[in-house]
Tab-separated table of C-alpha atoms in Angstrom:
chain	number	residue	atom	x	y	z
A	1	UNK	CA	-2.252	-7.193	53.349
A	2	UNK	CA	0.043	-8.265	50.275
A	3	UNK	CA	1.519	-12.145	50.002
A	4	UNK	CA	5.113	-11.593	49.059
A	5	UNK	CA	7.600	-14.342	47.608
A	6	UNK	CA	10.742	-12.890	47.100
A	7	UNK	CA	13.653	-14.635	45.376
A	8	UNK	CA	17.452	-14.809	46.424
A	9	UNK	CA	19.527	-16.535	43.740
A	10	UNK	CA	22.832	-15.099	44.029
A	11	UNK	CA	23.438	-14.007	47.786
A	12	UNK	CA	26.079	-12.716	49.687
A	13	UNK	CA	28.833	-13.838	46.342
A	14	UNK	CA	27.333	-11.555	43.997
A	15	UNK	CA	27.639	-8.645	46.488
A	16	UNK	CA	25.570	-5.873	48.790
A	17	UNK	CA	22.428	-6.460	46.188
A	18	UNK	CA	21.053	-9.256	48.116
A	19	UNK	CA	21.560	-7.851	51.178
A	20	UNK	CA	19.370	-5.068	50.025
A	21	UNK	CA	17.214	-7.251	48.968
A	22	UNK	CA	16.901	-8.880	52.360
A	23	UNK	CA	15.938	-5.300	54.149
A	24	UNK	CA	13.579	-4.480	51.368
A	25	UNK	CA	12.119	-7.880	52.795
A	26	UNK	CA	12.370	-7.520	56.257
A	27	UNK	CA	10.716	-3.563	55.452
A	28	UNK	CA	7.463	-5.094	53.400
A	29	UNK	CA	7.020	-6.973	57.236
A	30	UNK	CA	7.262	-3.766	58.868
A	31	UNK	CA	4.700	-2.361	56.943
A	32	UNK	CA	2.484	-5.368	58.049
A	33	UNK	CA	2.830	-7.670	54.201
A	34	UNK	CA	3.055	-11.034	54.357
A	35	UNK	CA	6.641	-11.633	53.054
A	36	UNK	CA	8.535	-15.066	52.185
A	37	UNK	CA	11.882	-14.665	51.247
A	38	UNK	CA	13.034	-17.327	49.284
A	39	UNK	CA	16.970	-18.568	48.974
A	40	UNK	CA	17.343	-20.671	45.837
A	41	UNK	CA	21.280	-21.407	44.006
A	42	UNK	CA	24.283	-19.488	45.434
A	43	UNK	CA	21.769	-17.407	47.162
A	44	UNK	CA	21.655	-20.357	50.390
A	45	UNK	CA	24.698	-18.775	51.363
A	46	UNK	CA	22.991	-16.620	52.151
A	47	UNK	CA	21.433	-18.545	55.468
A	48	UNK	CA	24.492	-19.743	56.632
A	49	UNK	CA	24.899	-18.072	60.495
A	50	UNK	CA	25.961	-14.658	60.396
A	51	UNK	CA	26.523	-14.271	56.342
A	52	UNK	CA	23.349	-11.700	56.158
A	53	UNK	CA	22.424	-9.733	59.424
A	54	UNK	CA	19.438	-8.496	57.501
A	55	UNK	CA	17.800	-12.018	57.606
A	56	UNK	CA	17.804	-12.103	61.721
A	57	UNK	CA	15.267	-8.792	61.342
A	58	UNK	CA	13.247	-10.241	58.726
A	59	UNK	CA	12.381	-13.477	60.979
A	60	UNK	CA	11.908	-11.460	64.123
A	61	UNK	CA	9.574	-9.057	62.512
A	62	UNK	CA	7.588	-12.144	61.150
A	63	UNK	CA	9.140	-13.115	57.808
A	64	UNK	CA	9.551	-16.368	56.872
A	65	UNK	CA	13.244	-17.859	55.418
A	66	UNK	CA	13.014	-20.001	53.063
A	67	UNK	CA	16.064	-22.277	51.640
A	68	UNK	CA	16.061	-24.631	49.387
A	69	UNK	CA	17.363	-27.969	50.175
A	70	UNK	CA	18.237	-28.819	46.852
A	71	UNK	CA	20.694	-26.004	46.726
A	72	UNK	CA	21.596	-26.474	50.097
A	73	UNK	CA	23.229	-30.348	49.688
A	74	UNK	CA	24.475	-29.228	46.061
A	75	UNK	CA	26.842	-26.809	47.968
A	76	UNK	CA	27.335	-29.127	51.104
A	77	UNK	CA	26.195	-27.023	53.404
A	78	UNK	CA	24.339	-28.367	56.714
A	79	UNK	CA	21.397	-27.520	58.194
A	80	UNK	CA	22.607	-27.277	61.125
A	81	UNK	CA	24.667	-23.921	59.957
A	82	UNK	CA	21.769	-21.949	58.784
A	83	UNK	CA	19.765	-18.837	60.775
A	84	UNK	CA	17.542	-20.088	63.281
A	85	UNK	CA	13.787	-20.001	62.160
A	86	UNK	CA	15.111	-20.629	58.524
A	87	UNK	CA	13.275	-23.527	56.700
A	88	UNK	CA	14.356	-26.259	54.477
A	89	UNK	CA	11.906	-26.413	51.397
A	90	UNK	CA	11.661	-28.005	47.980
A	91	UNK	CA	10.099	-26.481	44.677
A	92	UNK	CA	6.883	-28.006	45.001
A	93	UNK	CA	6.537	-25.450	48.068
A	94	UNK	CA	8.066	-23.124	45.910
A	95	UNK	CA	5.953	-23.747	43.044
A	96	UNK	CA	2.496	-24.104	44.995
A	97	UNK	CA	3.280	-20.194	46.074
A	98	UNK	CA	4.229	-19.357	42.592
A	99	UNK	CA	1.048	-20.232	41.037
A	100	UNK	CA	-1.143	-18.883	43.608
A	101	UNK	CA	-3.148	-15.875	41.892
A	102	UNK	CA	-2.711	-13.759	45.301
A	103	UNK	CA	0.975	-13.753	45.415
A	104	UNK	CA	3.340	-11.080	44.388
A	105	UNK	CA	6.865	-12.693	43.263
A	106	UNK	CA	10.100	-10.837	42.713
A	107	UNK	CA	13.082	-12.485	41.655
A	108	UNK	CA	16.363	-10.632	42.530
């Protein structure tokens, strides 16, 4: 098994890319990787209830949805909005996975 961190920066506003990018996710789970997908900038919007389908099959295949909270409070966006299962983080989460030797990071 693979460790996957996948990056989201520009989400649902810069068009049908990330949610692409959200089923390649969700389809690295289904072929058993351990996948984090990661939703950093304009790419939180991302989270927000019912903005990316793709995301609900991603966390009930396994996935983990990550947001970060930084983001998150720059757009004014509660947590109370987002995908159930998705999960407030800051960069030192983020940047603990990055420099792990055993992960595999793509930034979309």
């Amino acid at each position: 098994m693979n460790e996957y961190l996948l990056i989201e920066s520009g989400g649902p506003p810069a068009g049908p890319g990330s949610h692409r990018f959200a089923g390649d996710a969700a389809q690295l789970v289904r072929e058993g990787e351990d996948v984090a997908l990661f939703l950093v900038e304009n790419g939180v919007a991302g989270a927000v209830r019912g903005a990316m389908p793709e995301l609900d099959a991603l966390l009930w295949l396994g996935g983990r949805l990550w947001v970060d909270a930084f983001s998150l409070r720059q757009r004014a966006v509660d947590a109370e909005d987002l995908v159930p299962g998705a999960r407030l983080v800051e960069m030192r989460d983020v940047a603990r996975k990055l420099l792990s030797p055993a992960v595999r990071v793509v930034w979309h």
